[in-house]
XYZ file of C-alpha atoms in Angstrom:
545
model
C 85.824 90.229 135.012
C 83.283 93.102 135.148
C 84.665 96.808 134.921
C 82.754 99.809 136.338
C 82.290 102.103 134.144
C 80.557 104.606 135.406
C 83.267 106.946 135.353
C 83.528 106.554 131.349
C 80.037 107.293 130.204
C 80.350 110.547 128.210
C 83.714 111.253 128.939
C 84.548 113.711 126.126
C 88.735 112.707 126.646
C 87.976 109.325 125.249
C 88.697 108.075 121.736
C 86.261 105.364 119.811
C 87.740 102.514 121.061
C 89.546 103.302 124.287
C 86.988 101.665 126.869
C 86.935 98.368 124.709
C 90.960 98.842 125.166
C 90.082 99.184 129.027
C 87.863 95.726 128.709
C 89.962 93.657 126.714
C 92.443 94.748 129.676
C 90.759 93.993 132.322
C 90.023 90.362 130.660
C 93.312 89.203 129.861
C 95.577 90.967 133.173
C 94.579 88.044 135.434
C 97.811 86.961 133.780
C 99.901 89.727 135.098
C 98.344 89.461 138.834
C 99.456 85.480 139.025
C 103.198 85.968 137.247
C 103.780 88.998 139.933
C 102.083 87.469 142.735
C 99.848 90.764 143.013
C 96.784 92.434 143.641
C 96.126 95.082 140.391
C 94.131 97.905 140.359
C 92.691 99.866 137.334
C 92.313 103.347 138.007
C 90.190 106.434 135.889
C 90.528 110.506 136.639
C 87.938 111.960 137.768
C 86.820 115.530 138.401
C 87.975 116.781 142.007
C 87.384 120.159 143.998
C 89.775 122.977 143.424
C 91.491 121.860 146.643
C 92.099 118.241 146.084
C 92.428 118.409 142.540
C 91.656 115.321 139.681
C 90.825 112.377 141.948
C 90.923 108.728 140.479
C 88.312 106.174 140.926
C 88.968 102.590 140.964
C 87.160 100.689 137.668
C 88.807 96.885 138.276
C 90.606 94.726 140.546
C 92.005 91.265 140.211
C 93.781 88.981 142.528
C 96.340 86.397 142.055
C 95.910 82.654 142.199
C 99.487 82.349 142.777
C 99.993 83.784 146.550
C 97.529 85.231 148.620
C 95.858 88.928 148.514
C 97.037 92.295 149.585
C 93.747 93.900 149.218
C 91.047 91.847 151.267
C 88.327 94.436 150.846
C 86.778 95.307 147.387
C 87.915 98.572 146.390
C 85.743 98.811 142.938
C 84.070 102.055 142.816
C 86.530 103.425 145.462
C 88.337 106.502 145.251
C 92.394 106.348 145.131
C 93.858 106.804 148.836
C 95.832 110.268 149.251
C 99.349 108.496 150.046
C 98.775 106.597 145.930
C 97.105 109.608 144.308
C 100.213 111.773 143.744
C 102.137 108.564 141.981
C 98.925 107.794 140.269
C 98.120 111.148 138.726
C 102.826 111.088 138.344
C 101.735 108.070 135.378
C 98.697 109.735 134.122
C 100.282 112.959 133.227
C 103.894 111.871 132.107
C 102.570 108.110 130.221
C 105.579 106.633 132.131
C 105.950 104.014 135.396
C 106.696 105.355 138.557
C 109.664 103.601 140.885
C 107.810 101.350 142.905
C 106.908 102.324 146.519
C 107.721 100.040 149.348
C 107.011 102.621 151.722
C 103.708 104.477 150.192
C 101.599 103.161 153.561
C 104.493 104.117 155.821
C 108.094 102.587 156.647
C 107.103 100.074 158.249
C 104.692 99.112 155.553
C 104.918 95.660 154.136
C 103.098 96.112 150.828
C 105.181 97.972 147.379
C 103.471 98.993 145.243
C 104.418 99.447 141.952
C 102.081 101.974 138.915
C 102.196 101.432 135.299
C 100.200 103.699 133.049
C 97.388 101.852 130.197
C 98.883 103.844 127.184
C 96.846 103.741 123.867
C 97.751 105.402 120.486
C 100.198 107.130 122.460
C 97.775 108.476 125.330
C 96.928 107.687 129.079
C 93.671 105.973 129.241
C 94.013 104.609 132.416
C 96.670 104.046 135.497
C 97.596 100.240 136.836
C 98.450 99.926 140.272
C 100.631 96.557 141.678
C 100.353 95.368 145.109
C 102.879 93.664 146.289
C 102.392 91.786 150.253
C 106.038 91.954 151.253
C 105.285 89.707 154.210
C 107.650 86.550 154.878
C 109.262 87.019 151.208
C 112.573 85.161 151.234
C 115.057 84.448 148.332
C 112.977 84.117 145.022
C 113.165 80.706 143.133
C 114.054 80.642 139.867
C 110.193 80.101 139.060
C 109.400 83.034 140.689
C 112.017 85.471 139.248
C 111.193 84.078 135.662
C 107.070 84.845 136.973
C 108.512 88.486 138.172
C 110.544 89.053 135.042
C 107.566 88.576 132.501
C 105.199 90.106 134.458
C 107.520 93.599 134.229
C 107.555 93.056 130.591
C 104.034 92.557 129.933
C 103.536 95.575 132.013
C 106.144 97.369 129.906
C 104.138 96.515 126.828
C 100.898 97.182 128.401
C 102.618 101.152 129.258
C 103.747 101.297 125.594
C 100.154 100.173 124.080
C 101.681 96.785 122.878
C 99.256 94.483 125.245
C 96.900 93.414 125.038
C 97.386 92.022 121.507
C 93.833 93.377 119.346
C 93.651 89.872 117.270
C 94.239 87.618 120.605
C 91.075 85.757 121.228
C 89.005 86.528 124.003
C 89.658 84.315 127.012
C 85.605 83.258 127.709
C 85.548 82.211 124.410
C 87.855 79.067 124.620
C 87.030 76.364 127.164
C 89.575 75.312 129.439
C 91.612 77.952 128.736
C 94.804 77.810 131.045
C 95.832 80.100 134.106
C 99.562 80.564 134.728
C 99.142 77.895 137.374
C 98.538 75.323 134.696
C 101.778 75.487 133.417
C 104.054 78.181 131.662
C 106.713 78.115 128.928
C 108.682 80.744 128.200
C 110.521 80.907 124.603
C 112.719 82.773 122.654
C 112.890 84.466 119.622
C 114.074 81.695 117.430
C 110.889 79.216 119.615
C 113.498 77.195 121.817
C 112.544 76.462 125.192
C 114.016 79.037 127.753
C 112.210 77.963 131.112
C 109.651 75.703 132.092
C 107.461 74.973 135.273
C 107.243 71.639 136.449
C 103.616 71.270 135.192
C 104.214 72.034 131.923
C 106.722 69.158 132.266
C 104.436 67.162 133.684
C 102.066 67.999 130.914
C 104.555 66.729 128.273
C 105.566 63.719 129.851
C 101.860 62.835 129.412
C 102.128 63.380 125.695
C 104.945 60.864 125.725
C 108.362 63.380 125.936
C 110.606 62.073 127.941
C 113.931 64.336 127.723
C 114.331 67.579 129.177
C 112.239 70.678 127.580
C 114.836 73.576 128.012
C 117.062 74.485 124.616
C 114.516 72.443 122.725
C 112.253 73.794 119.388
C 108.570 73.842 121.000
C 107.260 73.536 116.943
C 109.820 70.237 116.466
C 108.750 68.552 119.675
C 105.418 68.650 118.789
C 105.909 67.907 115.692
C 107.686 64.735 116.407
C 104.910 63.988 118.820
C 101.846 64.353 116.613
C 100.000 61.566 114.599
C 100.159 62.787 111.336
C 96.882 60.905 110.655
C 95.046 63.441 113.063
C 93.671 66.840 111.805
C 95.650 69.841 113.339
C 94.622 72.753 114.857
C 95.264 75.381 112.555
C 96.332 77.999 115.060
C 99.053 75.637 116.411
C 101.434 76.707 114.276
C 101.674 80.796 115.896
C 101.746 79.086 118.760
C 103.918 76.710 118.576
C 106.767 79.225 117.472
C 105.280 81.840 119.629
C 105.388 84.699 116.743
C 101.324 86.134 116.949
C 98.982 85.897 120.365
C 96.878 82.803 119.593
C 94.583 79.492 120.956
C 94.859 76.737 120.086
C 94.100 72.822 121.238
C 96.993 69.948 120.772
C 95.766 66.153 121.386
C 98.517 63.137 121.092
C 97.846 59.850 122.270
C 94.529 60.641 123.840
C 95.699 63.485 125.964
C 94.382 67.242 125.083
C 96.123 70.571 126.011
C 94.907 74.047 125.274
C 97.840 76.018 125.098
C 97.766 80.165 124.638
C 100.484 82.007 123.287
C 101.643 85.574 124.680
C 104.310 87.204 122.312
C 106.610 89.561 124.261
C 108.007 92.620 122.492
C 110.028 95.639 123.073
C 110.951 98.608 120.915
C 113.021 96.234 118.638
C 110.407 93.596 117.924
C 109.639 90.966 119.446
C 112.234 89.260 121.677
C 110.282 85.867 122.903
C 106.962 84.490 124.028
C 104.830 82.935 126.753
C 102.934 79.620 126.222
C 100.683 78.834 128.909
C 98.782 75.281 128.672
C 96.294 73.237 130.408
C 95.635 69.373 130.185
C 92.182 68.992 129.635
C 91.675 65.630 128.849
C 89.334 64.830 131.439
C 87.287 68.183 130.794
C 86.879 66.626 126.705
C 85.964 63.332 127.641
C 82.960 64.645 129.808
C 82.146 66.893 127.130
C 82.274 63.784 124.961
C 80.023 62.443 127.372
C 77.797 64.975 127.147
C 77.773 65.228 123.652
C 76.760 61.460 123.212
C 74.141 61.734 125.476
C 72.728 65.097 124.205
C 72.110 62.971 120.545
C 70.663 59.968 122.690
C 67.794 62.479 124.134
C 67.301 64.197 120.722
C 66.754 60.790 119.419
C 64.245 60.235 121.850
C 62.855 62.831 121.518
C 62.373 62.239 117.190
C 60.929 58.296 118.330
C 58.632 60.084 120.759
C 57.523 62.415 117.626
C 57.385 59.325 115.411
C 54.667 57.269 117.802
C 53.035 60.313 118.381
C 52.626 60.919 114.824
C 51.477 57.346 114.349
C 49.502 57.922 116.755
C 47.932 60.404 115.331
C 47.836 58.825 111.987
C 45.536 55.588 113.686
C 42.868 57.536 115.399
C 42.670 59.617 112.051
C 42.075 56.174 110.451
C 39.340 55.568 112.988
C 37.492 58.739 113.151
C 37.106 57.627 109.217
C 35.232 54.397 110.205
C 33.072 55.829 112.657
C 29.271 56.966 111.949
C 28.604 59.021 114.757
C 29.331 62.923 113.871
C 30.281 63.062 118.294
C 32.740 60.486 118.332
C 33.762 61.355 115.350
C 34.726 64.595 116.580
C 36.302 63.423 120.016
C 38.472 61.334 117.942
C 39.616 64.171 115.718
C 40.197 66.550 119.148
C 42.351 63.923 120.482
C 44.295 63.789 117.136
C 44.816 67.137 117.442
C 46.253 66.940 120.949
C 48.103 64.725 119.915
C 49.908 66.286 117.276
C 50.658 69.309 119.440
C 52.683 67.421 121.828
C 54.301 65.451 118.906
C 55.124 69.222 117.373
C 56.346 70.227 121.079
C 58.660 66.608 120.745
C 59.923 67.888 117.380
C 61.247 71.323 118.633
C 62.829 69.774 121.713
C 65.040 66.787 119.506
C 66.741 69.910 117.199
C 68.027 71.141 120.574
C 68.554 70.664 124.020
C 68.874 73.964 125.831
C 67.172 74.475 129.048
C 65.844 77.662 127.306
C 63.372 76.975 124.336
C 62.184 80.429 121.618
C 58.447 79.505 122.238
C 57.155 82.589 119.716
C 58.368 80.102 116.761
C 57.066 77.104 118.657
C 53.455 78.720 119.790
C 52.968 81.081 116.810
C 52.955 78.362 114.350
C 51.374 75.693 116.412
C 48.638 78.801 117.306
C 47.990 79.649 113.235
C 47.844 75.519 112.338
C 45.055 75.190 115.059
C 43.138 77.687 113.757
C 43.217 76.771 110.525
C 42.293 73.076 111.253
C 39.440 74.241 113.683
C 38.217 76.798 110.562
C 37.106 73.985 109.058
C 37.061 75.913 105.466
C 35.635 79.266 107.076
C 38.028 82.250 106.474
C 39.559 82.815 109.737
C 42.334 85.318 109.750
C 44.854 85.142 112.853
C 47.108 87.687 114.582
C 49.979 87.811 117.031
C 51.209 90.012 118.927
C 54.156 90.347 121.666
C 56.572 87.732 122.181
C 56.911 84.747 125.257
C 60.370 84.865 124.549
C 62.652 81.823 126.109
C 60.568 79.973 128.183
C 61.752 76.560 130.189
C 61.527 73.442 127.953
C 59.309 71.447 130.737
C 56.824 74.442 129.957
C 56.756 73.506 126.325
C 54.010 71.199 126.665
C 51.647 72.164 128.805
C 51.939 75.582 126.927
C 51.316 74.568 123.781
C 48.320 72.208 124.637
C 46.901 75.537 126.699
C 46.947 77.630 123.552
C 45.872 74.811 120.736
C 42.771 74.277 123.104
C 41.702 78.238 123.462
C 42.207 78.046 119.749
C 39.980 75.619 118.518
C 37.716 76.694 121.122
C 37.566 80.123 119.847
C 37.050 79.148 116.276
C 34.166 76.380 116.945
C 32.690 78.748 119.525
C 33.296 82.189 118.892
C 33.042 82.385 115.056
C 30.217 82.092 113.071
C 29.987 80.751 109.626
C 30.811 84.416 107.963
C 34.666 84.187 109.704
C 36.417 86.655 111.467
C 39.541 86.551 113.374
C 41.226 84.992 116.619
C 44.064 86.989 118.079
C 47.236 85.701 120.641
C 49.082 88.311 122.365
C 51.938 87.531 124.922
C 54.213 89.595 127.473
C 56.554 89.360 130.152
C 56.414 91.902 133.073
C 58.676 92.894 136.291
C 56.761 92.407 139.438
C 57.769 92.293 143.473
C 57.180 89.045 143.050
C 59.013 88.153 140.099
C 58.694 88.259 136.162
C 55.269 87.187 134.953
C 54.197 86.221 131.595
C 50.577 87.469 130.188
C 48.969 85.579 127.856
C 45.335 87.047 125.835
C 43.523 85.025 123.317
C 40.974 86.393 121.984
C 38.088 85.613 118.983
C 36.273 88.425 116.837
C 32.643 86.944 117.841
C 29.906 86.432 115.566
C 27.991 89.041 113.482
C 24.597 87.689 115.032
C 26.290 88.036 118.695
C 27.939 91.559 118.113
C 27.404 94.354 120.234
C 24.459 91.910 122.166
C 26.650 91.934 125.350
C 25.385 93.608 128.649
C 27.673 97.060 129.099
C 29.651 97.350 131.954
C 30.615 100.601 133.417
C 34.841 99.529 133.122
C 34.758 100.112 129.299
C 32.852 96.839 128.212
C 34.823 93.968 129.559
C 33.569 91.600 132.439
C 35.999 89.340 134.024
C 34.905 85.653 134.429
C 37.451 83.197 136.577
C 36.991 80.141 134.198
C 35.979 77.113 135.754
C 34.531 73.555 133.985
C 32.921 73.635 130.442
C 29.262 74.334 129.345
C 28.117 71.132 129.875
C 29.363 70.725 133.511
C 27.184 72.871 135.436
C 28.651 76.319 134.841
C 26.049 79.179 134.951
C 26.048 81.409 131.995
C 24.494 84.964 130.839
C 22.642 84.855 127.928
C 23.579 88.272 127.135
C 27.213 86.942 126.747
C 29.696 87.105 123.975
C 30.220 83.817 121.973
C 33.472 82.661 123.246
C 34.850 79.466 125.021
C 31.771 78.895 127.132
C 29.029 79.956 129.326
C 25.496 78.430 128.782
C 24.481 81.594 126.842
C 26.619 80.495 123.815
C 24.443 77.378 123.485
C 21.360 80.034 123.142
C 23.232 82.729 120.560
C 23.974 80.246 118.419
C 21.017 78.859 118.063
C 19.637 81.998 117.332
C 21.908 82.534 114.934
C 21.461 79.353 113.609
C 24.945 78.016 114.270
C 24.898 74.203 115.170
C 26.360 74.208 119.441
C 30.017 72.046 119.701
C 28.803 69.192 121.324
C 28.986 69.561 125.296
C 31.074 66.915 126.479
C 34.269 67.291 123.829
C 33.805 70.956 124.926
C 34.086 70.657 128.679
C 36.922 68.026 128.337
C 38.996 70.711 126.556
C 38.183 73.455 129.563
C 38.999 70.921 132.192
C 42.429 70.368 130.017
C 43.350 73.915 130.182
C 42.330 74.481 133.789
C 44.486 71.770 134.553
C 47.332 72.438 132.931
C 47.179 76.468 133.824
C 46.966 75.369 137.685
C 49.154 72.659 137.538
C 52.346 72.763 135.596
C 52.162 76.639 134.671
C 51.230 77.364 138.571
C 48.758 80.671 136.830
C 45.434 81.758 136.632
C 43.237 82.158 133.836
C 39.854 84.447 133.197
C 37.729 85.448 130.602
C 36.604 88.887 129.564
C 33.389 89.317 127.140
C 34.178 92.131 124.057
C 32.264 94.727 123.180
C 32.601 93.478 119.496
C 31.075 90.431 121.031
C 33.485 88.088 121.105
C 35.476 86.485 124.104
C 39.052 87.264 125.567
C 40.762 84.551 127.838
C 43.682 86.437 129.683
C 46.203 83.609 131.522
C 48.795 84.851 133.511
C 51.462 82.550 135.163
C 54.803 82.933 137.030
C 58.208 82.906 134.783
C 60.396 80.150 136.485
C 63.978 81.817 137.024
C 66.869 80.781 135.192
């Protein structure tokens, strides 16, 4: 449950530690609104005019699951109404409850409300107000005084700074962990069973107990229950007896409860406890489920690796046999393409969330492409920026995007003295969502440097790109050396640098356009560098979350 705490940034009245005291409240008194059957509201001073005086400002509300609301509208944010204030600011100043209020909104009002002060090391940090709808009440069950009874004392403790407990586990932290509704037990000192609701009966009978609960050791039942085969939780113990604030998970005979134990003190110690517990047997077997089938898809994934690998490994084997230098070549780009998507494969069966660190992915898959392409030269690479977590289903056609610009920027855009290709990537805000901006760009050759025409923009000419070399695309001659205009095939022949041959070439252009159009739903461009090399810049929607 959020907490607004606006009110609390640079409060100079507030010790290190007092707003965490304020959160850790806020998480765990979802408990007090379902044992009283009341709305709670957490409530901070704030500065007032000399006429009004220190106002209070709502930070947190919870409702109960128990009974129905007294406070339909959201009252975060909200300043304390002027019949509350004076009984508010009463438990702020003095650190002790005020009589509760069943007339606050009038005498014919329906709701009481009750206000408990949040005392730490001694201090108000805070003021807890307890709505109480009045409305049809009749004569109180036994469940509900026993609900009424431990909610006062937890309040008691919570105005003496003895709740929340500092080593009780946070709630998010512990799947399936259980709401009064679940089922409560309420103990004594000594951990006998003093009360408990009929689904924490229930809950019992499902372990196999058959004889009443009440006047019973909690710790001995269980005990007697237990396989002593099984591992045990080792929390169950504080639990069980009820002596520290604790998780912990019990499973007999195939059935699993999460039980969480609330130790209830007063000034002489502590005189009892609350176990609350959940069956969530159905809630592990789907997570068993789950589990089994999460291994099953990172196996697949690992096979898919494998054949890709061996894939990988045949047409390596038959690039060897072949004596033309072209297909040679095709065979060894289609290796390579290979054994990106077979890297991609290998990422994706160590884990299965949605969300996949693509700097660790790309960067290394982005340095072993250029160093394959380099082909001996000394190319030196550099990366800049992050992508961040990116989708898994853009893994792939990622990856393939960025090994093709690569190797297309070494064969293409580097001569046979070396020089450097650079990645760079970014995420932005825009109207229409977050973006992510990717550059790649190579260093050029020395014979190709500083040969570009100027442009009045500060040397960089955007190009949309479109097919490869070889399939029709109009160059300048006056071009940098990069991925691909018809003037490249002229530099580097001037230079005396053998051309990539055309058709391998275009095939890896039409790859990337695909791929940037299709599954990353982006554009892509080229700029030429006043250093005389090429910069591609692809930019493409972030899919939300």
């Amino acid at each position: 449950m959020a907490l607004f705490t606006d009110p609390l940034h640079d409060d100079p009245t507030l010790a290190e530690g007092d707003v965490d005291w304020l959160h850790m409240v806020v998480g765990e008194w979802q408990l007090i609104a379902d044992l009283d059957f009341a709305d709670l509201v957490l409530w901070y001073p704030v500065a007032g005019s000399e006429v009004t005086g220190r106002g209070f400002v709502a930070l947190a509300q919870a409702r109960p699951f128990t009974s129905q609301t007294s406070l339909h509208r959201d009252i975060v944010g909200s300043r304390v109404r002027s019949d509350l204030k004076s009984l508010v600011d009463q438990a702020w100043t003095t650190g002790e409850p005020t009589a509760t209020a069943p007339s606050v909104h009038g005498p014919d009002s329906s709701m009481r409300v009750a206000v408990w002060p949040v005392v730490r090391l001694h201090r108000s940090i805070g003021v807890v107000t307890v709505h109480q709808n009045l409305t049809g009440q009749r004569t109180p069950s036994r469940l509900e005084l026993v609900y009424r009874e431990s909610a006062t004392h937890l309040l008691t403790m919570l105005s003496r700074g003895q709740w929340p407990e500092t080593d009780d586990p946070v709630s998010g932290s512990h799947r399936g962990s259980p709401r009064v509704g679940d089922g409560v037990l309420r103990l004594t000192a000594e951990g006998l069973v003093d009360f408990a609701t009929p689904n924490a009966v229930s809950a019992f009978r499902r372990l196999g107990e058959t004889e009443p609960l009440e006047g019973r050791s909690l710790a001995r039942m269980v005990t007697d229950l237990q396989d002593e085969r099984r591992p045990v939780d080792e929390s169950l113990p504080l639990v069980l007896t009820g002596k520290a604030a604790a998780r912990a998970e019990l499973e007999v005979r195939s059935v699993n409860l999460t039980l969480h134990t609330v130790p209830l003190r007063d000034d002489a110690g502590r005189f009892g406890a609350l176990v609350l517990l959940r069956d969530v047997t159905e809630l592990r077997r789907r997570e068993q489920q789950l589990i089994g089938k999460d291994a099953t898809i990172r196996e697949i994934h690992h096979r898919v690796k494998n054949n890709l690998q061996t894939v990988g490994s045949l047409l390596r084997m038959q690039s060897r046999r072949m004596h033309s230098e072209e297909a040679k070549k095709g065979l060894e780009q289609a290796m390579r393409r290979v054994d990106t998507i077979a890297l991609v494969h290998e990422t994706l069966s160590r884990g299965l969330e949605q969300q996949v660190d693509m700097d660790s992915l790309l960067g290394r898959q982005f340095r072993l492409a250029v160093e394959v392409a380099g082909d001996g030269r000394e190319v030196s690479t550099e990366f800049r920026g992050g992508f961040g977590q990116l989708p898994s289903e853009l893994a792939t056609p990622l990856a393939l995007v960025i090994n093709e610009l690569a190797m297309n920027a070494v064969e293409h855009g580097i001569g046979p003295e070396g020089g450097q290709v650079g990645l760079s990537a970014r995420r932005t805000q825009t109207p229409s969502g977050e973006r992510l901006e990717v550059r790649l760009w190579d260093s050029g050759t020395e014979a190709g440097a500083g040969d570009h025409g100027r442009v009045p923009d500060g040397g960089r000419e955007p190009r949309r790109i479109a097919d490869g070399p070889e399939m029709g695309v109009e160059g300048d001659s006056r071009q940098g050396r990069g991925m691909k205009n018809e003037g490249e095939k002229v530099q580097g022949e001037a230079a005396g640098v053998a051309p990539a041959p055309g058709p391998s070439s275009g095939l890896g252009l039409h790859i990337v356009r695909t791929l940037v159009a299709g599954d990353l739903r982006g554009t892509i461009d080229w700029m030429a560098l006043d250093s005389g090399g090429t910069e591609v810049v692809i930019q493409a929607p972030v899919p939300e979350r």
